């Protein structure tokens, strides 16, 4: 009753990470923030089971990902690519790529806030700035059943209140 009323007292939240495989060996990393590790572990395990995957041991898939800081700047057509690149590099970024929506700036994951604050100070509108697990290679699924199961697995994971992020190396054509 106290928890529902907002009287949480001294609840300790803990960051936990789970790794596993989805259909056809798709690598998945799940980041969660929880006050009850047993509940979260059961929910994550259940999602993997329902999605025809299996949870693995720590480190079983993380080697397939690089942790990078990703900053997105939207471009309404008024930004000059060369100026954005120079400003981003001056702010401490490692790389800048342009696409149809704007610019994706890559930096050290520990430096995301410094680089994004510097870019905001230069007048850029930051759409997103966070550390992400970026897959080194992506895996495509061709079997309709595997695609359905992978979508189900991701949906169940994202429906969990404790799950913060789901990273995977699935080359999903519907996301593009």
PDB file of C-alpha atoms in Angstrom:
ATOM      1  CA  UNK A   1       0.000   0.000   0.000  1.00  0.00           C
ATOM      2  CA  UNK A   2       2.825   2.390   0.871  1.00  0.00           C
ATOM      3  CA  UNK A   3       4.507   1.774  -2.491  1.00  0.00           C
ATOM      4  CA  UNK A   4       1.279   2.509  -4.386  1.00  0.00           C
ATOM      5  CA  UNK A   5       0.771   5.693  -2.366  1.00  0.00           C
ATOM      6  CA  UNK A   6       4.233   6.910  -3.358  1.00  0.00           C
ATOM      7  CA  UNK A   7       5.851   6.327   0.038  1.00  0.00           C
ATOM      8  CA  UNK A   8       8.806   4.380  -1.310  1.00  0.00           C
ATOM      9  CA  UNK A   9      11.091   5.078   1.628  1.00  0.00           C
ATOM     10  CA  UNK A  10      14.566   3.756   1.059  1.00  0.00           C
ATOM     11  CA  UNK A  11      14.106   1.807  -2.160  1.00  0.00           C
ATOM     12  CA  UNK A  12      17.422   1.002  -3.777  1.00  0.00           C
ATOM     13  CA  UNK A  13      17.456   0.810  -7.546  1.00  0.00           C
ATOM     14  CA  UNK A  14      20.166  -1.198  -9.219  1.00  0.00           C
ATOM     15  CA  UNK A  15      21.376  -1.224 -12.819  1.00  0.00           C
ATOM     16  CA  UNK A  16      21.414  -4.723 -14.317  1.00  0.00           C
ATOM     17  CA  UNK A  17      22.251  -5.969 -17.784  1.00  0.00           C
ATOM     18  CA  UNK A  18      21.169  -9.204 -19.452  1.00  0.00           C
ATOM     19  CA  UNK A  19      22.512 -10.793 -22.617  1.00  0.00           C
ATOM     20  CA  UNK A  20      21.083 -13.490 -24.793  1.00  0.00           C
ATOM     21  CA  UNK A  21      20.121 -14.735 -28.201  1.00  0.00           C
ATOM     22  CA  UNK A  22      16.926 -14.278 -30.155  1.00  0.00           C
ATOM     23  CA  UNK A  23      15.696 -16.362 -33.062  1.00  0.00           C
ATOM     24  CA  UNK A  24      18.429 -17.536 -35.440  1.00  0.00           C
ATOM     25  CA  UNK A  25      21.193 -16.309 -33.105  1.00  0.00           C
ATOM     26  CA  UNK A  26      20.349 -12.584 -33.048  1.00  0.00           C
ATOM     27  CA  UNK A  27      22.461 -11.012 -30.257  1.00  0.00           C
ATOM     28  CA  UNK A  28      20.495  -9.001 -27.673  1.00  0.00           C
ATOM     29  CA  UNK A  29      21.584  -6.831 -24.735  1.00  0.00           C
ATOM     30  CA  UNK A  30      18.945  -5.648 -22.249  1.00  0.00           C
ATOM     31  CA  UNK A  31      19.633  -2.792 -19.823  1.00  0.00           C
ATOM     32  CA  UNK A  32      17.329  -2.537 -16.817  1.00  0.00           C
ATOM     33  CA  UNK A  33      16.965  -0.444 -13.669  1.00  0.00           C
ATOM     34  CA  UNK A  34      15.203  -2.309 -10.892  1.00  0.00           C
ATOM     35  CA  UNK A  35      14.401  -2.429  -7.212  1.00  0.00           C
ATOM     36  CA  UNK A  36      13.752  -6.192  -7.446  1.00  0.00           C
ATOM     37  CA  UNK A  37      16.294  -8.203  -9.430  1.00  0.00           C
ATOM     38  CA  UNK A  38      14.341 -11.450  -9.088  1.00  0.00           C
ATOM     39  CA  UNK A  39      11.238  -9.925 -10.693  1.00  0.00           C
ATOM     40  CA  UNK A  40      13.255  -8.319 -13.481  1.00  0.00           C
ATOM     41  CA  UNK A  41      15.237 -11.494 -14.216  1.00  0.00           C
ATOM     42  CA  UNK A  42      12.002 -13.493 -14.394  1.00  0.00           C
ATOM     43  CA  UNK A  43      10.397 -10.920 -16.735  1.00  0.00           C
ATOM     44  CA  UNK A  44      13.431 -10.842 -19.037  1.00  0.00           C
ATOM     45  CA  UNK A  45      13.725 -14.651 -19.063  1.00  0.00           C
ATOM     46  CA  UNK A  46       9.989 -14.899 -19.831  1.00  0.00           C
ATOM     47  CA  UNK A  47      10.325 -12.444 -22.752  1.00  0.00           C
ATOM     48  CA  UNK A  48      13.220 -14.445 -24.212  1.00  0.00           C
ATOM     49  CA  UNK A  49      11.215 -17.672 -23.875  1.00  0.00           C
ATOM     50  CA  UNK A  50       8.102 -16.193 -25.522  1.00  0.00           C
ATOM     51  CA  UNK A  51      10.238 -14.826 -28.351  1.00  0.00           C
ATOM     52  CA  UNK A  52      11.907 -18.164 -29.079  1.00  0.00           C
ATOM     53  CA  UNK A  53      15.230 -16.994 -27.677  1.00  0.00           C
ATOM     54  CA  UNK A  54      17.366 -17.794 -24.675  1.00  0.00           C
ATOM     55  CA  UNK A  55      19.099 -15.750 -22.045  1.00  0.00           C
ATOM     56  CA  UNK A  56      22.840 -16.175 -21.834  1.00  0.00           C
ATOM     57  CA  UNK A  57      25.678 -15.505 -19.444  1.00  0.00           C
ATOM     58  CA  UNK A  58      27.234 -12.051 -18.973  1.00  0.00           C
ATOM     59  CA  UNK A  59      29.601 -11.364 -21.852  1.00  0.00           C
ATOM     60  CA  UNK A  60      28.107 -13.909 -24.244  1.00  0.00           C
ATOM     61  CA  UNK A  61      27.102 -11.262 -26.826  1.00  0.00           C
ATOM     62  CA  UNK A  62      28.570  -7.940 -25.622  1.00  0.00           C
ATOM     63  CA  UNK A  63      31.782  -8.606 -27.552  1.00  0.00           C
ATOM     64  CA  UNK A  64      29.730  -8.215 -30.754  1.00  0.00           C
ATOM     65  CA  UNK A  65      28.924  -4.585 -29.903  1.00  0.00           C
ATOM     66  CA  UNK A  66      30.901  -1.375 -29.492  1.00  0.00           C
ATOM     67  CA  UNK A  67      29.753   1.102 -26.862  1.00  0.00           C
ATOM     68  CA  UNK A  68      29.645   4.543 -28.463  1.00  0.00           C
ATOM     69  CA  UNK A  69      28.239   7.928 -27.691  1.00  0.00           C
ATOM     70  CA  UNK A  70      25.684   8.904 -30.350  1.00  0.00           C
ATOM     71  CA  UNK A  71      24.420  12.466 -30.767  1.00  0.00           C
ATOM     72  CA  UNK A  72      21.751  13.287 -33.340  1.00  0.00           C
ATOM     73  CA  UNK A  73      21.284  16.773 -34.774  1.00  0.00           C
ATOM     74  CA  UNK A  74      18.226  17.384 -36.917  1.00  0.00           C
ATOM     75  CA  UNK A  75      18.750  19.293 -40.148  1.00  0.00           C
ATOM     76  CA  UNK A  76      15.954  21.351 -41.638  1.00  0.00           C
ATOM     77  CA  UNK A  77      18.150  22.071 -44.650  1.00  0.00           C
ATOM     78  CA  UNK A  78      19.786  25.177 -43.194  1.00  0.00           C
ATOM     79  CA  UNK A  79      22.882  23.494 -41.745  1.00  0.00           C
ATOM     80  CA  UNK A  80      26.148  23.308 -43.650  1.00  0.00           C
ATOM     81  CA  UNK A  81      27.702  19.839 -43.446  1.00  0.00           C
ATOM     82  CA  UNK A  82      31.273  21.093 -43.362  1.00  0.00           C
ATOM     83  CA  UNK A  83      30.533  23.589 -40.556  1.00  0.00           C
ATOM     84  CA  UNK A  84      28.723  20.950 -38.498  1.00  0.00           C
ATOM     85  CA  UNK A  85      31.676  18.602 -38.952  1.00  0.00           C
ATOM     86  CA  UNK A  86      34.217  21.224 -37.895  1.00  0.00           C
ATOM     87  CA  UNK A  87      32.132  22.306 -34.880  1.00  0.00           C
ATOM     88  CA  UNK A  88      31.566  18.694 -33.784  1.00  0.00           C
ATOM     89  CA  UNK A  89      35.255  17.817 -34.043  1.00  0.00           C
ATOM     90  CA  UNK A  90      36.116  20.993 -32.139  1.00  0.00           C
ATOM     91  CA  UNK A  91      33.642  19.940 -29.428  1.00  0.00           C
ATOM     92  CA  UNK A  92      35.437  16.603 -29.049  1.00  0.00           C
ATOM     93  CA  UNK A  93      33.518  14.272 -31.378  1.00  0.00           C
ATOM     94  CA  UNK A  94      35.213  11.340 -33.105  1.00  0.00           C
ATOM     95  CA  UNK A  95      33.164  11.231 -36.306  1.00  0.00           C
ATOM     96  CA  UNK A  96      30.235  12.888 -38.110  1.00  0.00           C
ATOM     97  CA  UNK A  97      27.952  11.269 -40.672  1.00  0.00           C
ATOM     98  CA  UNK A  98      25.143  13.007 -42.499  1.00  0.00           C
ATOM     99  CA  UNK A  99      21.881  11.385 -43.537  1.00  0.00           C
ATOM    100  CA  UNK A 100      18.487  12.544 -44.812  1.00  0.00           C
ATOM    101  CA  UNK A 101      17.317  13.542 -41.307  1.00  0.00           C
ATOM    102  CA  UNK A 102      20.420  15.354 -40.123  1.00  0.00           C
ATOM    103  CA  UNK A 103      23.756  14.422 -38.602  1.00  0.00           C
ATOM    104  CA  UNK A 104      24.879  11.485 -36.484  1.00  0.00           C
ATOM    105  CA  UNK A 105      27.855  12.379 -34.344  1.00  0.00           C
ATOM    106  CA  UNK A 106      29.919   9.623 -32.735  1.00  0.00           C
ATOM    107  CA  UNK A 107      31.975  10.196 -29.607  1.00  0.00           C
ATOM    108  CA  UNK A 108      33.401   8.364 -26.625  1.00  0.00           C
ATOM    109  CA  UNK A 109      30.473   7.129 -24.483  1.00  0.00           C
ATOM    110  CA  UNK A 110      31.899   8.918 -21.426  1.00  0.00           C
ATOM    111  CA  UNK A 111      32.056  12.197 -23.342  1.00  0.00           C
ATOM    112  CA  UNK A 112      28.466  12.367 -24.683  1.00  0.00           C
ATOM    113  CA  UNK A 113      27.202  15.070 -22.330  1.00  0.00           C
ATOM    114  CA  UNK A 114      30.271  17.290 -22.787  1.00  0.00           C
ATOM    115  CA  UNK A 115      30.095  17.139 -26.584  1.00  0.00           C
ATOM    116  CA  UNK A 116      26.308  17.643 -26.705  1.00  0.00           C
ATOM    117  CA  UNK A 117      26.497  20.612 -24.295  1.00  0.00           C
ATOM    118  CA  UNK A 118      29.266  22.174 -26.392  1.00  0.00           C
ATOM    119  CA  UNK A 119      27.188  21.728 -29.570  1.00  0.00           C
ATOM    120  CA  UNK A 120      24.101  23.206 -27.882  1.00  0.00           C
ATOM    121  CA  UNK A 121      26.276  26.142 -26.853  1.00  0.00           C
ATOM    122  CA  UNK A 122      27.127  26.616 -30.539  1.00  0.00           C
ATOM    123  CA  UNK A 123      23.408  26.848 -31.342  1.00  0.00           C
ATOM    124  CA  UNK A 124      22.648  23.321 -32.551  1.00  0.00           C
ATOM    125  CA  UNK A 125      19.401  21.586 -31.639  1.00  0.00           C
ATOM    126  CA  UNK A 126      20.201  18.155 -30.185  1.00  0.00           C
ATOM    127  CA  UNK A 127      17.521  15.555 -30.957  1.00  0.00           C
ATOM    128  CA  UNK A 128      19.182  12.741 -28.983  1.00  0.00           C
ATOM    129  CA  UNK A 129      22.373  12.219 -27.012  1.00  0.00           C
ATOM    130  CA  UNK A 130      23.157   8.909 -25.311  1.00  0.00           C
ATOM    131  CA  UNK A 131      25.608   6.049 -25.015  1.00  0.00           C
ATOM    132  CA  UNK A 132      24.523   3.106 -27.149  1.00  0.00           C
ATOM    133  CA  UNK A 133      25.632  -0.404 -27.981  1.00  0.00           C
ATOM    134  CA  UNK A 134      26.309  -0.375 -31.715  1.00  0.00           C
ATOM    135  CA  UNK A 135      26.537  -3.808 -33.381  1.00  0.00           C
ATOM    136  CA  UNK A 136      29.765  -4.561 -35.234  1.00  0.00           C
ATOM    137  CA  UNK A 137      27.792  -6.614 -37.752  1.00  0.00           C
ATOM    138  CA  UNK A 138      24.080  -7.055 -38.320  1.00  0.00           C
ATOM    139  CA  UNK A 139      22.201 -10.285 -38.977  1.00  0.00           C
ATOM    140  CA  UNK A 140      19.217 -10.502 -41.308  1.00  0.00           C
ATOM    141  CA  UNK A 141      16.239 -12.775 -40.743  1.00  0.00           C
ATOM    142  CA  UNK A 142      14.510 -14.242 -43.779  1.00  0.00           C
ATOM    143  CA  UNK A 143      12.094 -16.718 -42.161  1.00  0.00           C
ATOM    144  CA  UNK A 144       8.695 -15.136 -41.428  1.00  0.00           C
ATOM    145  CA  UNK A 145       8.350 -17.113 -38.189  1.00  0.00           C
ATOM    146  CA  UNK A 146      11.755 -15.863 -36.943  1.00  0.00           C
ATOM    147  CA  UNK A 147      10.798 -12.266 -37.793  1.00  0.00           C
ATOM    148  CA  UNK A 148       7.500 -12.651 -35.924  1.00  0.00           C
ATOM    149  CA  UNK A 149       9.263 -14.158 -32.890  1.00  0.00           C
ATOM    150  CA  UNK A 150      11.950 -11.444 -32.878  1.00  0.00           C
ATOM    151  CA  UNK A 151       9.311  -8.704 -32.963  1.00  0.00           C
ATOM    152  CA  UNK A 152       7.465 -10.482 -30.140  1.00  0.00           C
ATOM    153  CA  UNK A 153      10.647 -10.762 -28.055  1.00  0.00           C
ATOM    154  CA  UNK A 154      11.487  -7.068 -28.447  1.00  0.00           C
ATOM    155  CA  UNK A 155       7.892  -6.067 -27.701  1.00  0.00           C
ATOM    156  CA  UNK A 156       7.813  -8.122 -24.487  1.00  0.00           C
ATOM    157  CA  UNK A 157      11.141  -6.689 -23.340  1.00  0.00           C
ATOM    158  CA  UNK A 158      10.104  -3.097 -24.059  1.00  0.00           C
ATOM    159  CA  UNK A 159       6.776  -3.628 -22.242  1.00  0.00           C
ATOM    160  CA  UNK A 160       8.629  -4.359 -18.994  1.00  0.00           C
ATOM    161  CA  UNK A 161       8.663  -1.345 -16.658  1.00  0.00           C
ATOM    162  CA  UNK A 162      12.221  -2.114 -15.531  1.00  0.00           C
ATOM    163  CA  UNK A 163      13.777  -2.367 -19.003  1.00  0.00           C
ATOM    164  CA  UNK A 164      15.487   0.848 -20.064  1.00  0.00           C
ATOM    165  CA  UNK A 165      17.045  -0.175 -23.406  1.00  0.00           C
ATOM    166  CA  UNK A 166      17.116  -3.150 -25.753  1.00  0.00           C
ATOM    167  CA  UNK A 167      20.092  -3.405 -28.113  1.00  0.00           C
ATOM    168  CA  UNK A 168      20.325  -6.010 -30.870  1.00  0.00           C
ATOM    169  CA  UNK A 169      22.185  -6.793 -34.081  1.00  0.00           C
ATOM    170  CA  UNK A 170      19.072  -7.562 -36.139  1.00  0.00           C
ATOM    171  CA  UNK A 171      19.129  -5.962 -39.558  1.00  0.00           C
ATOM    172  CA  UNK A 172      15.448  -5.084 -39.514  1.00  0.00           C
ATOM    173  CA  UNK A 173      14.259  -3.764 -42.894  1.00  0.00           C
ATOM    174  CA  UNK A 174      11.097  -2.256 -41.315  1.00  0.00           C
ATOM    175  CA  UNK A 175      13.205   0.124 -39.165  1.00  0.00           C
ATOM    176  CA  UNK A 176      14.741   1.848 -42.174  1.00  0.00           C
TER     177      UNK A 176
END
